[in-house]
Structures are given as structure tokens and as C-alpha cells.
Coordinates of C-alpha atoms in Angstrom, one line a residue:
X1 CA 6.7 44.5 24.2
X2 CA 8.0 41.7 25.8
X3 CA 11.0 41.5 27.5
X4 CA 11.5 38.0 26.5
X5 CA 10.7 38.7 22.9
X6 CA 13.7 41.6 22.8
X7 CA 16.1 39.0 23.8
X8 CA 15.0 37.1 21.0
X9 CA 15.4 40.0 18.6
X10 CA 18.7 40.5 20.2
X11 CA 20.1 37.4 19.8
X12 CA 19.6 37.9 16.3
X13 CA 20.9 41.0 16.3
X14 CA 17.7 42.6 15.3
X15 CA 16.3 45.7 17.4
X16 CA 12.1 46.6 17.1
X17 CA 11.0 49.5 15.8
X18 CA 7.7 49.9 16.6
X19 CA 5.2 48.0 18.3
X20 CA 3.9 44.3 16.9
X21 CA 1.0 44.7 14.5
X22 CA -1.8 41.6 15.4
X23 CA -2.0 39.7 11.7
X24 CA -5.1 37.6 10.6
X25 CA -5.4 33.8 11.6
X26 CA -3.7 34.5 14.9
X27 CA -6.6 32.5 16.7
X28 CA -4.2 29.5 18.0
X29 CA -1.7 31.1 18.4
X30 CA -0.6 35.0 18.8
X31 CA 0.8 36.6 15.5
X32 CA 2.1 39.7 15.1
X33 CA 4.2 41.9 12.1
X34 CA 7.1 43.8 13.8
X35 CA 9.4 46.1 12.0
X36 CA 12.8 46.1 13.4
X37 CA 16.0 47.6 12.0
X38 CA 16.7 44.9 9.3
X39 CA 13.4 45.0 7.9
X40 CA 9.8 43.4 8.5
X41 CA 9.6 39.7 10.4
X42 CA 6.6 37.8 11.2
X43 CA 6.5 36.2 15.4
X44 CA 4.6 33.9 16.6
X45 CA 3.9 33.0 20.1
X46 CA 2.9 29.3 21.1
X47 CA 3.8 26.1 22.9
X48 CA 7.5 25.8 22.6
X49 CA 6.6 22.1 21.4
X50 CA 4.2 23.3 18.8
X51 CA 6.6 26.2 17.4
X52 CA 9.3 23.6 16.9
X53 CA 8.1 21.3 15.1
X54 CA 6.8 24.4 12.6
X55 CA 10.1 25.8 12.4
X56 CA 11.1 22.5 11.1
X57 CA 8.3 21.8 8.7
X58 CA 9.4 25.5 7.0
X59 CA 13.3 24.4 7.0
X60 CA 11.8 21.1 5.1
X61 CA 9.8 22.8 2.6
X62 CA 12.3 25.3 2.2
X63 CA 14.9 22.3 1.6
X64 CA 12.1 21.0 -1.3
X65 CA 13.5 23.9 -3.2
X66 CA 10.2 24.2 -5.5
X67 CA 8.6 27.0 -7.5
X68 CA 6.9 27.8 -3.7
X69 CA 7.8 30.8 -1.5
X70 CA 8.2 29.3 1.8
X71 CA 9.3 32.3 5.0
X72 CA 13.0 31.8 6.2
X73 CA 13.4 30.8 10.2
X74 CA 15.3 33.1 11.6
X75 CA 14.8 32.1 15.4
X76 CA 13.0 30.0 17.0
X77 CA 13.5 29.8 21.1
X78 CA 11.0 28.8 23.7
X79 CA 7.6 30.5 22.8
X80 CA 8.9 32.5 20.2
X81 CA 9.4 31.8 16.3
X82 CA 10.8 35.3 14.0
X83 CA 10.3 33.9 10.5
X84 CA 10.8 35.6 7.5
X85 CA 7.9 38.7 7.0
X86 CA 6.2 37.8 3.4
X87 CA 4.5 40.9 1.5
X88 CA 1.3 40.6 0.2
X89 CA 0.4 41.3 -3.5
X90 CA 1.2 40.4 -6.8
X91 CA -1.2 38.5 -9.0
X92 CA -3.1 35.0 -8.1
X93 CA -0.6 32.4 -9.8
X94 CA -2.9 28.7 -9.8
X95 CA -1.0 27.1 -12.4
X96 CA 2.5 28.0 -10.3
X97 CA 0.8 27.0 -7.1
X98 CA 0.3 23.7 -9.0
X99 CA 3.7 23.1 -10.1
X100 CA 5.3 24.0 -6.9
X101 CA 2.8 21.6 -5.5
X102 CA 3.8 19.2 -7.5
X103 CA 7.2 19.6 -7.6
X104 CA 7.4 19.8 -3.5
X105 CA 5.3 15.9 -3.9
X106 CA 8.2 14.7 -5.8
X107 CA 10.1 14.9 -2.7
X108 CA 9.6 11.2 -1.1
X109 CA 10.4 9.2 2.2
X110 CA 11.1 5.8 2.8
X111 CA 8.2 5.7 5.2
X112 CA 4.4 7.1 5.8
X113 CA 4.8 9.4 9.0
X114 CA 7.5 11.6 10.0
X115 CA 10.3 10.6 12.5
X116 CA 8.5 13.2 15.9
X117 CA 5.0 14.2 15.8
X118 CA 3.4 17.6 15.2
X119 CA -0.1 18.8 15.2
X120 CA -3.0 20.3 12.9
X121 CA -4.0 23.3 14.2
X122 CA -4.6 22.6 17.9
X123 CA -4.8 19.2 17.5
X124 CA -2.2 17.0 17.9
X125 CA -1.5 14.7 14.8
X126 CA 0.5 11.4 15.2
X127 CA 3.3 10.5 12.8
X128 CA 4.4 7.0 13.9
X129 CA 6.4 5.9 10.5
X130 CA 4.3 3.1 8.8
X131 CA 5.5 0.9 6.0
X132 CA 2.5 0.9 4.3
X133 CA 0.2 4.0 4.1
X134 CA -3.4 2.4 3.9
X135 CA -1.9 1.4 8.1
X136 CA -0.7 4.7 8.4
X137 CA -4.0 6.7 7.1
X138 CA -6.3 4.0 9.4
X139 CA -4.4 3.7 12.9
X140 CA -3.1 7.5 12.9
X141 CA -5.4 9.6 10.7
X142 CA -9.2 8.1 10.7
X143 CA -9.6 6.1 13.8
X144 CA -7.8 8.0 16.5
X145 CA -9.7 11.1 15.8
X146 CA -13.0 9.3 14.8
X147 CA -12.7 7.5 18.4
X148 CA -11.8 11.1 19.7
X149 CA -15.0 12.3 18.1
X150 CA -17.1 9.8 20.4
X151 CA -15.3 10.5 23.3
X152 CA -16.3 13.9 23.3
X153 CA -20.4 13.1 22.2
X154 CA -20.0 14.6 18.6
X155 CA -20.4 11.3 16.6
X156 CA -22.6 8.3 17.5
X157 CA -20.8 4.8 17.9
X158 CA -23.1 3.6 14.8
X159 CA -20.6 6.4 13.0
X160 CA -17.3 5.0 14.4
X161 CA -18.4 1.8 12.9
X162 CA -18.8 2.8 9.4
X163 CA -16.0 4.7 10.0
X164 CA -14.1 2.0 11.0
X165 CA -15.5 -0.1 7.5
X166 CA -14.3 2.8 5.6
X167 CA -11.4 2.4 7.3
X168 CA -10.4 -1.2 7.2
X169 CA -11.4 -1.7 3.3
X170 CA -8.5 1.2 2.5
X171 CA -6.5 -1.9 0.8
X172 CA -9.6 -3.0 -1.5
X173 CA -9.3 0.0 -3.8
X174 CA -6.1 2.3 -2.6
X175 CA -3.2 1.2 -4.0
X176 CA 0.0 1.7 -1.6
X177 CA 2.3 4.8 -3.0
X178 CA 6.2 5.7 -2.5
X179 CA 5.3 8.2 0.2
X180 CA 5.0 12.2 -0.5
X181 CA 6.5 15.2 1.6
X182 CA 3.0 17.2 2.4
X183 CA 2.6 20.3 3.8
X184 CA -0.3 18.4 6.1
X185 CA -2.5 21.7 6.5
X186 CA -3.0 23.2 3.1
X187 CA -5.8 24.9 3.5
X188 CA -6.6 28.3 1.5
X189 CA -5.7 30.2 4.5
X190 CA -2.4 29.1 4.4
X191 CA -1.3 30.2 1.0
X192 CA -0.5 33.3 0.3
X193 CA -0.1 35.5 -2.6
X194 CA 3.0 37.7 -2.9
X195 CA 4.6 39.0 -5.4
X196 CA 7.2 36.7 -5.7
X197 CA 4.8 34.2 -6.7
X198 CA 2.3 31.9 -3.9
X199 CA 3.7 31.0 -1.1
X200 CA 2.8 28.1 1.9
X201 CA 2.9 29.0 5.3
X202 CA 1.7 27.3 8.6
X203 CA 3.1 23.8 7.7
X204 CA 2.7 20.2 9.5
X205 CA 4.6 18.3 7.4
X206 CA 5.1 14.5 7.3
X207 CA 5.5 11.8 4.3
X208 CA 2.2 10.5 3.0
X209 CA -0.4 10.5 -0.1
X210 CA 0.5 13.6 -2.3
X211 CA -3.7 13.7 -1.8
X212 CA -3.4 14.8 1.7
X213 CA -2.8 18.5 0.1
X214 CA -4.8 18.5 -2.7
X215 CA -8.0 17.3 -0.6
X216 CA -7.4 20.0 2.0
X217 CA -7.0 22.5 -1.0
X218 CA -10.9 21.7 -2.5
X219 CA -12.5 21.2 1.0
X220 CA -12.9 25.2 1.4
X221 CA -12.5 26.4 -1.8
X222 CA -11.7 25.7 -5.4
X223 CA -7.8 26.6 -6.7
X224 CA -9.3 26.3 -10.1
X225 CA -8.4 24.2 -13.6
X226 CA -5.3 26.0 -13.7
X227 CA -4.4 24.5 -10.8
X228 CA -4.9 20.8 -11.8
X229 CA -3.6 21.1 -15.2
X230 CA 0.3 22.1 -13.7
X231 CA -0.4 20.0 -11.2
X232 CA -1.3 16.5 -12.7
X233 CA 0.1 17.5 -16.1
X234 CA -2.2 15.2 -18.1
X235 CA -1.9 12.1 -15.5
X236 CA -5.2 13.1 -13.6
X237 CA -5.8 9.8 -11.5
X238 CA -9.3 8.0 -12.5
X239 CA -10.2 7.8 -8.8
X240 CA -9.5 11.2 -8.0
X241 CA -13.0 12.2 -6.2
X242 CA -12.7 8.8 -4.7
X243 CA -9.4 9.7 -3.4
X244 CA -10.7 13.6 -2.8
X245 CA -13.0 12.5 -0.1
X246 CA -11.3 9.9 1.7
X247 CA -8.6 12.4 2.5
X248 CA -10.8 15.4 3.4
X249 CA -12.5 13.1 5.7
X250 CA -9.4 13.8 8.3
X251 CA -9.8 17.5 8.0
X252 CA -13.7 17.4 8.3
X253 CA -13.0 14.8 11.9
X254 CA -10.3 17.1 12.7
X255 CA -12.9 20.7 12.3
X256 CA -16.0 18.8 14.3
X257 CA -13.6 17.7 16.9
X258 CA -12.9 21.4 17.0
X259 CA -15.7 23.2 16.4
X260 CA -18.6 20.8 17.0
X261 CA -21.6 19.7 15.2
X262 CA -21.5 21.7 12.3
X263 CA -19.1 19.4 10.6
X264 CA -20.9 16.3 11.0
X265 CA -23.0 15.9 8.3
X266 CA -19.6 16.6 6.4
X267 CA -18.1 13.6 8.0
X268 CA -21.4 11.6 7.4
X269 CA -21.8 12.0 4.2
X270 CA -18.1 11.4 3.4
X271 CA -18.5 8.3 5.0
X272 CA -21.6 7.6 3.0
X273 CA -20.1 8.0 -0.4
X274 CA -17.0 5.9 0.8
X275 CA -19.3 2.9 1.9
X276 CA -21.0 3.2 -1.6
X277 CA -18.5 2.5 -3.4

């Protein structure tokens, strides 16, 4: 073990027993489960940058104080974050999931953005505060990582330019909302089933569309009716699958940026049904 990662532990008055234990998802960053005298904690080792601004986003969520289970910070210092060690088990809750989800979206900023930025995954995500979030979804969501796409030969120009349509019509149809507190990465991966109910890890939170989560939620996978009944309790938006894809149009730039070209036709026919409408 680390010598580094003892004084950690020490500082917290926490002594390993054991060696680290690699978990799942540990493929940006190293993640292990280390027992120590106090009981199980999770650490994660990554750019000190990076680390901090997720030890925030769990203090935020935590702050939300909804039906969600979110993992205590104990530590974080340098390229090390001890969290809170979560068990696993318990029984697939959708309709809690939905009204913790809603409940953490009742939580709103005076601005779209978040006052430092963070990053999605590897990528770094800009959170300059905008007033209005059609601005904030075009000039730090869609175009920076559309124009990032290019850049790197995974997207023609003639893309960026529908893109950039998409893009500048947002006010035509998207009404301007009080901004949300997101999670910013809710993807299935990051939500777990314990038996205190679901909890949210790997956050990268900021104010925006309460959308931003629920389009990263069906991208992958399907949390199921139960899910959207506690969540929208009868006020299921008319534009939903309009909404849906113009917000999982970030994540899909975000995974071709990342992966490469296996994600395009996701982002082109996102694009498509946006321009069709």
C-alpha cells in the first residue's frame, strides 16, 4: 500500500486492514474497497483537481437531503478521496429512485452553471454561470464538444452545422426554467442499490434542466414506469422525448469524443429528429 495513502488513513485516524480490493468502474480512475479498523471505506485515486470537485458534488447532494443515499467524504487530500463504503444489496427501489430524484431537482440556483468547473468522466465540462439556460446548454454543453468532435476527425463540419441549427433554435421551443441541482452524470452505472434504498455516486454536479438526469438515465437503459410515475407525479411534460433527446445529445458528443465512431450515428440521428421538428 501506499505510503501516501496510510497518511491519509492516519490523518483520519483510520488504520488498513488488509490490502485494497480493485472495485468495478475503476477505468478513469483507480478504485479500490479497503477495510480498516472503523469499518469498510471506498478510495479513489485521481487528479487532485478532479477528486475535488467530486468530493464537493457528494457534500452538495448530501446537503439536498432527499430520499437518495449519497457516501459521506471522509478525506479528501491530493490524489486521494476515502468516502463512505456503500453495501450492495437490498431490493431495486424505481419509484424511490424517482422521488429522491425529484426531490434532489427541487433544490434550485439562481444561475445555469456552477460557480468552478468539473468534468464528465475524463472530459472536462465547463460551468460558466449563465442567466439563461438555452445560453448555457449552447455555448458550454453542445458547441464546445461538437467543435471538439471536429477537431479530433470524428464528426464532419456539415455535422457542426446542424449542430450548431439545433443549437441556436433552443429558444423557439425550450422554455427557460428556474435552474435544477443535477447530479450531471447519472448514468445507470452510477446508481447503486443498497439496502438502505438507491444510492448516486460519481457526481458532477452543477444547476441546470432537471432533464440533464433523466436523459442520461434512458440513454443506456430503462429505470422503468415506476420510475416516472414518483418522479413526475402526474405532471409528465408534453415535450418530454423532445426534451429526452436534446439532452442526451451531450452525453452521446461526450462518449464519441471518447470512444470514437461508434457513437456517431447516435449523435446524427439526434440531431436529425431535433432539426425535424
Amino acid at each position: 500500500m501506499q505510503e501516501s495513502l496510510r497518511a491519509v488513513l492516519a490523518s483520519q485516524h483510520l488504520v488498513a486492514r488488509g490490502e485494497p480490493r480493485a472495485l468495478a468502474g475503476g477505468d478513469i480512475a483507480e478504485v479500490v474497497w479497503l477495510e480498516t479498523d472503523q469499518g469498510a471505506v471506498v478510495v479513489k485515486r485521481d487528479d487532485p483537481e478532479a477528486l475535488a470537485a467530486e468530493a464537493e458534488g457528494l457534500r452538495v447532494l448530501r446537503r439536498a437531503n432527499t430520499e437518495l443515499k449519497v457516501p459521506t467524504v471522509i478525506v479528501q487530500e491530493g490524489e486521494w478521496l476515502i468516502m463512505e463504503a456503500l453495501a450492495a444489496g437490498g431490493k431495486r427501489d424505481a419509484a424511490r429512485l424517482g422521488a429522491g430524484l425529484r426531490g434532489l431537482h427541487s433544490v434550485h440556483g439562481e444561475r445555469h452553471g456552477w460557480p468552478s468547473d468539473n468534468r464528465c468522466g475524463p472530459t472536462a465540462q465547463r460551468n460558466t454561470p449563465c442567466d439563461d439556460g438555452r445560453v448555457f446548454q449552447r455555448e458550454h454543453r453542445l458547441m464546445p464538444l461538437g467543435t471538439a468532435c471536429v477537431e479530433r476527425g470524428l464528426l464532419p463540419t456539415t455535422l457542426l452545422d446542424a449542430l450548431s441549427d439545433v443549437a441556436e433554435r433552443l429558444e423557439t421551443w425550450l422554455p427557460d426554467v428556474p435552474p435544477s441541482l443535477v447530479h450531471g452524470d447519472l448514468w445507470s452505472g452510477n446508481v447503486l442499490t443498497t439496502p438502505e434504498g438507491p444510492a448516486i455516486i460519481d457526481p458532477a454536479v452543477y444547476y441546470h434542466y432537471p432533464e440533464v438526469d433523466l436523459a442520461m438515465l434512458t440513454l443506456f437503459g430503462a429505470p422503468g414506469e415506476a420510475f416516472f410515475e414518483a418522479y413526475w407525479d402526474g405532471a409528465r411534460p408534453e415535450d418530454w422525448e423532445h426534451r429526452e433527446t436534446l439532452f442526451q445529445l451531450y452525453p452521446l458528443l461526450n462518449h464519441l469524443l471518447l470512444f470514437g465512431g461508434a457513437y456517431r450515428t447516435g449523435v446524427e440521428q439526434a440531431i436529425a429528429r431535433l432539426q425535424s421538428t
